Amino acid sequence: MTAHAEVSDSPLTVSADQDAIVIARRHAADGVAHLTLQSADGGSFPAWEAGAHIDLHVPGHTRQYSICSSPSDRSSLDIAVLHDPGSRGGSAWVHAELTVGTRVVIGGPRNTFALAPSRKYLFIAGGIGITPMLAMIEAAEQAGREWRLAYGGRNLRTMAFAEELLDTYGPDRVLLYPSEETGRLDLEALLGVPRALMLVYACGPQRLLDAVEDYCLGWPAGALHIERFAAAAPGQGTSGAFDVELSRTGRRVHVPADRTILDAVEDAGVRVLSSCRAGVCGTCEIPVLAGDVDHRDAVLTAEDRARSGSMMVCVSRAAAGCSTLTLDL
C-alpha cells in the first residue's frame, strides 16, 4: 500500500525492461497469488505512483499487473495475480512457475490509471480489480481526503485483501459485498445520485464496469475513471482496409482488413514501442494528426476518444468513411 501524502494528476511512464527475482509468494485468496519482486541487481525500482502497473514478460506473452505495494519503498514491489481458467498462458504460468527465487523480466512501472486530485473518492472494485485500489486508498488516506471503498466478489474466500482493508479502515469506509452472502454491489445506492467534488475509480470485470458507466452517465464529465482487464468490443467503425500516413516521412502504409496498424507499420520497418498488443497497457499510444478513429482500446477516457488526439495502434482502426489516418510516426 502507498504512503504518499499527496495525489497527482501526472502519470509516470517508465519503459525500460529489467530483471527481477521473486523473493516472496503468499496466498492472498482462493486462486490469487501475492508475489513480491526485487530487482535482480539489488537496486531500487523506478519510482511509481498509485494506480501504476508493470509489464510481466511470460513465455510468448506480456501481461500487465497492478502494483499493490508502497511507492515509498522502491526496494521491492508486489503484485497479486488471479489464476484465470480461461488464461491464454499468463496467469497459469505465473501460478505454476513463479516460485521464490524465480527470475523474471518486467517492464515499467507505467501509469494509465493515475489518481487525480480530488476532495472525495469512491473506489469500486470487483474481484482482482482491488489491486490498483490498495495504493489509491492509502494515498487518499495520507492526503486527508474523504473516501469509501465498495468491494464485491463471490465470497470472502475469493476477495483478496478484504479482511486487511476492513481491519485497517473499518466498515464505515470499507463496504464488502460477497455476493453469495449479501448480493451484488448496490450500484444504485452508490452511484444513483451524483455527488459534488467526488471522483469515482472503478476496476473489475467487464459487466461491472459497463454497469458503473451506465450509472455515471449523469455525473459530471471526468468524474469516472475506469481500468479494464480487456479492451472493449469494437465500436461502429470499419474492419476494412485503410491507409496510414506517417507524418515524419510522408510515407503511406496500407493496413489490410486482417492486420492492425501496429502490424502494418512494423512490417514496413517502422519501430513502435508496444507491449500488450491488446489495447490495455497504453504503451503504443500515438498522436493522431488527421482522420477519424474507431477507438477499441481500454485505456482512453470518453473525453480522450472524443478529442481523438491519439490512438492505440495495436487495436484501434480508422472509423467508417475514413480512408486515411495521419499519425505522428
mmCIF file of C-alpha atoms in Angstrom, residues 56 79 84 205 267 289:
data_model
loop_
_atom_site.group_PDB
_atom_site.id
_atom_site.type_symbol
_atom_site.label_atom_id
_atom_site.label_comp_id
_atom_site.label_asym_id
_atom_site.label_seq_id
_atom_site.Cartn_x
_atom_site.Cartn_y
_atom_site.Cartn_z
ATOM 1 C CA LEU A 56 5.432 -9.059 -16.802
ATOM 2 C CA ILE A 79 1.577 -7.831 -7.481
ATOM 3 C CA ASP A 84 -7.917 -17.347 -14.657
ATOM 4 C CA PRO A 205 -14.939 -7.419 -14.704
ATOM 5 C CA ASP A 267 6.114 -4.852 -41.436
ATOM 6 C CA LEU A 289 -2.842 14.394 -36.718
#
